[in-house]
Amino acid sequence: MKILWLCNIMLPKIAKNLSLPPRSINGWLTAMSEELIKQENIDFSVSFPILTQAVPVEGSVAGITYYAFPLSGKNYTFCQATEDYLFSVLKKANPDIIHIFGTEFPHCLAMVRACERANLLNHIVIDIQGLTSIYAYHYFAALPEKVVHSYSLRDIIKKDNIFHACEKYRKRGALEIEALKKVSHVLGRTDWDKACAEAINPDAVYHSCNRILRRTFYENRWSLESCERHSIFVSQWDYPIKGFHLLLEALPILLRCYPDLKVYTTGKSPLDKMEFKNRLKQNYYLIYIKKLIQKYHLKEHIVFLGRELDEQAMCRAFLHAHVFLSPSSIENSPNSLGEAMLLGLPCISSDVGGVKNMLKHGAEGFLYPYEEYYMIAHYISRIFDNDTLALQFSAAARKHAQRTHDPQQNLKALIQTYEEIYHHT
């Protein structure tokens, strides 16, 4: 079979071939593609947006043929030039299956429309990552209304505060819905994405396939002896859906009992001294986070580990922590939670989206209603204070994740999905 992927980012091998820095996000794409390339009966190609070029870039490396296209226009508006280029890619690649990863950006619809022109609609499977049409309802994440409608100087210039960012999600969501309504096959992993897919397009066939995660997380294991006691790791924080502001509300409660408490997260600190021009780039959500840190005197308790941690550095950050927390207002199946569980790091997560398919409350970790920040403090305390419970969660969650993220089983499920579509087109 000839398989063409449409992704939101380029794979690391391609980045290296183009002398570009690889992105550390979406590591599961790398893991899945490497397994797929090993299959003798698969002819593999991939298309993706490229930020550094004004014209398409094509080539091949390590068994992958690639078609990179420049991003044209805004990331929430449709671009006809992208559709036209992807139509040309279909002619060159002549795929049996077009696997679209994610609906969040307009190039998803561009590919669907290109396939419609090429009479290949029934050859598409859309892989649901998040859904912006649904995420828009959860974007404000229990933020105070005043914060939602406030502006930084950067927001004034760009007309892009938290409220407007949500509106962009809605606009992208309209394109997402159009794409999903046109296709006959979707791929998902959770009750949540299945329910959403059925609500948007009840006629599409739903296929199931879990993620293969980054290799390092299969090779390491968390231990209570080597972690930093009373520390928390949060993998992302810099926009409202990730719920970091709710964790900050919980920290004063925790600090009463754990004055040595530390929170580790990725990204650059909003408290860092910076030149005036860089301060102008801060959106109001970052300013609000800074205000909460200052209000609750949290500066010494939060460590920002920097941007674009590679796979090994990210794994070390997980292993260093006492607890992993996912405080998001909405998720489908967060890979960060899967990676934490795979390592055996005790986990707490907001009970949103498809999370309940990943983690069983009370047996493998704790789930809580996302806006109830005081429950974050309660459940973290229970793990901090009870090593037996921490080890019980560690073993049970790891066992569950090893089943969910089994590389061979998930590769088998993916190929089976391709074969089912191929034989019914």
XYZ file of C-alpha atoms in Angstrom:
425
model
C 0.000 0.000 0.000
C 1.003 3.570 -0.641
C 0.414 5.593 2.521
C 0.454 9.405 2.562
C 0.415 11.184 5.914
C -0.581 14.802 6.432
C 0.953 16.087 9.681
C 1.141 19.422 11.489
C 4.937 19.193 11.926
C 7.858 17.646 10.082
C 9.404 14.413 11.314
C 12.876 14.717 12.912
C 14.664 12.770 10.144
C 13.338 15.222 7.592
C 14.304 18.213 9.741
C 17.833 16.869 9.969
C 17.932 16.339 6.206
C 16.899 19.976 5.704
C 19.381 21.200 8.369
C 16.522 22.444 10.543
C 16.115 21.955 14.310
C 13.742 19.080 15.093
C 10.602 19.800 17.104
C 10.242 17.884 20.362
C 6.433 17.836 20.249
C 4.364 14.992 18.795
C 7.075 12.403 19.474
C 4.488 9.672 18.974
C 4.420 10.552 15.263
C 8.103 9.698 15.061
C 7.587 6.439 16.945
C 4.671 5.363 14.750
C 6.373 6.348 11.473
C 9.535 4.419 12.379
C 7.497 1.278 12.965
C 5.561 1.795 9.731
C 8.689 2.261 7.597
C 9.919 -1.173 8.701
C 6.969 -2.842 6.974
C 7.983 -4.296 3.604
C 4.597 -3.768 1.952
C 4.301 -0.058 2.875
C 5.354 2.801 0.582
C 5.459 5.783 2.954
C 5.274 9.511 2.223
C 4.379 12.548 4.301
C 3.289 16.135 3.756
C 3.465 18.962 6.306
C 3.690 22.753 6.632
C 7.147 24.337 6.751
C 7.678 27.708 8.399
C 11.066 28.565 6.940
C 10.264 28.428 3.234
C 8.121 30.477 0.858
C 7.934 27.679 -1.725
C 7.297 23.921 -1.450
C 10.226 21.644 -0.580
C 10.256 18.023 -1.719
C 12.691 15.153 -1.293
C 13.304 11.797 0.357
C 15.296 10.530 3.323
C 15.515 7.205 5.190
C 12.634 5.611 3.320
C 10.369 8.679 3.590
C 9.267 10.790 0.627
C 8.265 14.237 1.827
C 6.261 17.172 0.487
C 6.580 20.348 2.563
C 4.344 23.324 1.845
C 4.613 26.915 3.075
C 1.977 28.250 5.436
C -0.073 30.869 3.641
C -2.457 33.219 5.369
C -3.540 32.981 8.988
C -3.704 29.669 10.798
C -7.468 29.928 11.215
C -8.394 30.764 7.604
C -8.544 28.515 4.576
C -5.863 28.860 1.873
C -6.650 27.846 -1.701
C -2.937 27.683 -2.579
C -2.466 24.930 0.022
C -5.333 22.927 -1.473
C -3.865 23.302 -4.950
C -0.434 22.145 -3.800
C -1.854 19.144 -1.943
C -3.821 18.231 -5.067
C -0.499 18.113 -6.917
C 0.965 15.948 -4.140
C -1.865 13.449 -4.610
C -0.970 13.174 -8.283
C 2.709 12.566 -7.459
C 2.279 10.204 -4.509
C -0.763 8.350 -5.912
C -1.685 7.116 -2.400
C -3.997 4.257 -1.526
C -4.588 5.761 1.934
C -4.399 9.397 3.037
C -3.957 9.579 6.823
C -4.647 13.098 8.156
C -3.303 13.682 11.658
C -5.443 16.266 13.383
C -8.185 18.624 12.318
C -6.929 21.664 14.200
C -5.503 23.593 11.241
C -6.897 24.606 7.829
C -4.556 22.329 5.878
C -6.728 19.414 7.063
C -9.656 20.787 5.083
C -7.311 21.684 2.227
C -6.299 18.021 1.931
C -9.900 16.825 2.187
C -10.963 19.181 -0.593
C -7.944 18.149 -2.689
C -8.946 14.506 -2.242
C -12.494 15.383 -3.226
C -11.153 16.875 -6.474
C -9.062 13.731 -7.040
C -12.005 11.403 -6.273
C -10.173 10.052 -3.204
C -12.544 11.005 -0.380
C -13.138 7.362 0.559
C -9.367 6.857 0.852
C -9.047 9.339 3.746
C -8.899 8.569 7.443
C -8.865 11.549 9.788
C -6.990 10.874 13.016
C -8.580 12.895 15.810
C -6.073 14.642 18.071
C -7.930 17.509 19.709
C -11.055 19.135 18.284
C -10.984 22.928 18.138
C -14.742 23.099 17.572
C -15.176 21.431 20.977
C -12.120 22.901 22.696
C -13.531 26.396 22.065
C -16.252 25.668 24.644
C -13.566 24.922 27.246
C -10.997 27.547 26.271
C -11.582 29.995 29.146
C -10.861 27.229 31.674
C -12.585 28.865 34.676
C -10.631 32.107 34.245
C -12.200 35.220 35.790
C -14.257 37.126 33.215
C -12.100 40.199 33.709
C -9.012 38.204 32.716
C -10.730 36.790 29.617
C -11.462 40.307 28.335
C -8.228 42.027 29.405
C -5.445 43.040 27.022
C -1.695 43.258 27.151
C -0.026 45.775 24.816
C 0.794 42.868 22.514
C -2.880 41.826 22.544
C -4.007 45.343 21.642
C -1.624 45.477 18.676
C -2.570 42.001 17.437
C -6.250 42.220 18.482
C -5.709 38.839 20.035
C -6.491 38.546 23.753
C -7.867 35.403 25.448
C -11.398 36.097 24.197
C -10.214 36.553 20.609
C -8.003 33.446 20.829
C -11.148 31.481 21.659
C -12.912 33.024 18.666
C -10.053 31.795 16.453
C -10.647 28.297 17.823
C -14.277 28.638 16.759
C -13.272 29.731 13.247
C -10.849 26.844 12.913
C -13.571 24.608 14.316
C -15.895 25.506 11.447
C -13.261 24.305 8.955
C -12.712 21.189 11.074
C -16.426 20.336 11.034
C -16.580 20.744 7.248
C -13.632 18.352 6.871
C -15.077 15.727 9.198
C -18.474 15.830 7.499
C -16.924 15.005 4.126
C -14.952 11.864 5.076
C -16.006 8.253 5.534
C -13.408 7.156 8.102
C -12.120 8.571 11.379
C -9.532 7.190 13.782
C -9.671 7.697 17.543
C -8.818 6.290 20.950
C -11.391 7.361 23.524
C -15.095 7.522 24.311
C -14.770 11.302 24.005
C -13.414 11.446 20.463
C -15.873 8.752 19.361
C -18.800 10.722 20.793
C -17.583 13.938 19.145
C -17.004 12.232 15.779
C -20.472 10.655 15.866
C -22.059 14.012 16.727
C -20.364 15.709 13.756
C -20.599 12.868 11.211
C -22.715 9.877 12.280
C -22.111 8.166 8.921
C -18.309 7.946 9.247
C -16.815 4.591 10.247
C -14.927 4.884 13.543
C -11.632 2.964 13.869
C -9.630 2.577 17.089
C -5.871 2.806 17.459
C -3.843 3.912 20.471
C -0.553 5.823 20.323
C 2.978 4.467 20.253
C 4.899 6.788 22.561
C 8.536 7.857 22.595
C 10.994 5.009 23.043
C 12.750 6.456 26.102
C 9.551 6.203 28.125
C 9.385 2.443 27.584
C 13.006 2.030 28.679
C 12.898 3.868 32.021
C 10.996 3.498 35.272
C 10.187 5.951 38.043
C 11.254 5.185 41.598
C 10.351 6.776 44.895
C 13.965 6.619 46.025
C 15.336 8.716 43.165
C 12.588 11.341 42.811
C 12.566 14.750 44.487
C 10.054 14.543 47.305
C 7.185 17.047 47.253
C 7.733 17.959 43.619
C 5.182 18.153 40.798
C 5.742 18.003 37.056
C 3.369 19.711 34.595
C 4.311 19.263 30.937
C 2.702 22.431 29.474
C 1.324 25.666 30.860
C 1.329 28.666 28.517
C -2.271 28.885 27.305
C -5.560 28.673 29.243
C -6.682 25.171 28.267
C -3.648 23.692 30.061
C -5.050 24.934 33.389
C -1.792 26.086 34.990
C -3.586 28.998 36.654
C -5.730 26.499 38.564
C -2.643 24.731 39.886
C -1.328 28.103 41.088
C -4.557 28.575 43.061
C -3.958 25.199 44.723
C -0.335 25.829 45.708
C -1.014 28.084 48.750
C -3.033 25.219 50.255
C -0.176 22.770 49.684
C 2.505 25.132 50.966
C 0.964 25.086 54.437
C 2.139 21.488 54.822
C 4.989 21.308 52.290
C 7.120 24.454 52.460
C 9.739 22.698 50.295
C 7.211 22.171 47.474
C 8.492 22.563 43.903
C 6.607 22.676 40.598
C 8.581 21.909 37.438
C 7.290 22.744 33.987
C 8.551 23.412 30.488
C 8.929 26.762 28.770
C 10.390 30.114 29.664
C 9.561 31.853 32.919
C 7.216 34.853 32.586
C 9.148 36.346 35.525
C 12.475 36.526 33.692
C 13.909 39.968 33.140
C 13.649 40.825 29.466
C 14.113 43.672 27.095
C 11.185 46.010 26.537
C 10.547 44.636 23.031
C 10.252 41.106 24.448
C 7.886 42.261 27.180
C 5.711 43.653 24.423
C 5.338 40.107 23.073
C 3.684 38.777 26.244
C 0.007 38.014 25.939
C -2.360 38.677 28.828
C -2.502 35.034 29.926
C 1.252 35.096 30.613
C 0.811 38.354 32.508
C -1.989 36.776 34.561
C 0.236 33.802 35.415
C 2.935 36.226 36.533
C 0.407 38.079 38.705
C -0.702 34.844 40.384
C 2.897 33.819 41.065
C 3.570 37.193 42.641
C 0.253 37.280 44.538
C 0.886 33.932 46.224
C 4.685 34.387 46.563
C 5.397 31.324 44.440
C 8.547 32.437 42.631
C 10.843 30.153 44.636
C 8.520 27.196 44.193
C 8.231 27.091 40.396
C 11.028 26.022 38.062
C 10.730 26.634 34.312
C 12.918 24.150 32.443
C 13.097 25.978 29.117
C 11.657 25.465 25.673
C 11.878 22.465 23.374
C 13.218 19.862 25.789
C 14.388 16.849 23.814
C 13.107 13.350 24.516
C 15.784 12.467 27.084
C 15.489 15.765 28.957
C 11.716 15.427 29.074
C 11.984 11.895 30.436
C 14.393 13.067 33.135
C 11.907 15.762 34.156
C 9.187 13.145 34.611
C 11.470 10.803 36.569
C 12.613 13.626 38.853
C 9.078 14.405 40.067
C 7.073 12.936 42.949
C 3.739 13.482 41.127
C 2.635 14.209 37.566
C -0.304 16.586 37.155
C -2.445 17.286 34.088
C -4.762 20.187 35.086
C -6.248 20.879 31.622
C -9.794 22.076 31.046
C -10.076 19.711 28.063
C -7.963 16.923 26.540
C -8.583 13.912 24.339
C -5.881 11.416 25.326
C -2.912 13.473 26.555
C 0.354 11.793 25.592
C 2.035 13.414 28.588
C -0.277 11.450 30.887
C 0.452 8.278 28.920
C 4.196 8.860 29.229
C 3.932 9.496 32.968
C 1.911 6.325 33.445
C 4.324 4.327 31.310
C 7.180 5.410 33.582
C 5.133 4.587 36.674
C 5.108 8.184 37.954
C 2.048 8.662 40.241
C -0.531 10.646 38.263
C -3.317 13.111 38.949
C -5.439 14.482 36.123
C -8.508 16.584 35.565
C -11.396 14.349 34.557
C -11.941 15.794 31.091
C -12.388 14.494 27.551
C -10.997 11.003 27.090
C -8.814 10.911 30.209
C -11.042 8.401 31.991
C -10.179 5.877 29.265
C -6.517 6.195 30.234
C -6.541 6.335 34.039
C -8.842 4.599 36.516
C -9.661 6.839 39.478
C -8.606 5.508 42.860
C -6.847 2.451 41.431
C -4.238 3.920 39.060
C -4.226 7.566 40.107
C -6.664 10.360 40.889
C -9.151 12.224 38.679
C -10.948 15.414 39.674
C -13.322 18.012 38.116
C -10.906 20.415 36.412
C -12.180 23.659 37.991
C -11.974 22.286 41.558
C -8.414 23.420 42.267
C -8.718 22.494 45.947
C -9.007 18.855 44.872
C -5.590 19.197 43.224
C -4.182 20.064 46.646
C -6.119 17.253 48.346
C -4.990 14.508 45.973
C -1.389 15.669 45.794
C -1.277 15.600 49.598
C -2.567 12.048 49.657
C 0.255 10.871 47.407
C 2.916 12.937 49.168
C 1.862 11.471 52.526
C 1.420 7.833 51.552
C 4.299 5.969 49.930
C 2.283 2.756 49.791
C -0.406 4.509 47.765
C 2.197 6.109 45.481
C 3.759 2.731 44.742
C 0.360 1.117 44.224
C -0.587 3.787 41.676
C 2.838 3.507 40.053
C 2.547 -0.229 39.405
C -1.114 -0.192 38.335
C -0.795 2.804 36.002
C 2.350 1.408 34.393
C 0.649 -1.916 33.726
C -2.331 -0.134 32.139
C -0.116 2.106 29.992
C 1.929 -0.844 28.765
C -1.289 -2.289 27.345
C -2.580 1.015 25.973
C 0.701 1.955 24.313
C 1.931 -1.490 23.238
C 3.914 -0.739 20.048
C 3.196 -3.988 18.232
C -0.498 -4.050 19.059
C -0.934 -0.426 18.013
C 1.013 -0.912 14.795
C -1.178 -3.938 14.057
C -4.323 -1.878 14.697
C -3.105 0.909 12.400
C -2.258 -1.425 9.530
C -5.581 -3.203 10.007
C -7.345 0.161 9.690
C -5.451 0.887 6.471
C -6.340 -2.529 5.075
C -10.026 -2.164 5.949
C -10.194 1.186 4.160
C -8.137 -0.087 1.214
C -10.362 -3.107 0.641
C -13.563 -1.051 0.848
C -12.606 1.754 -1.570
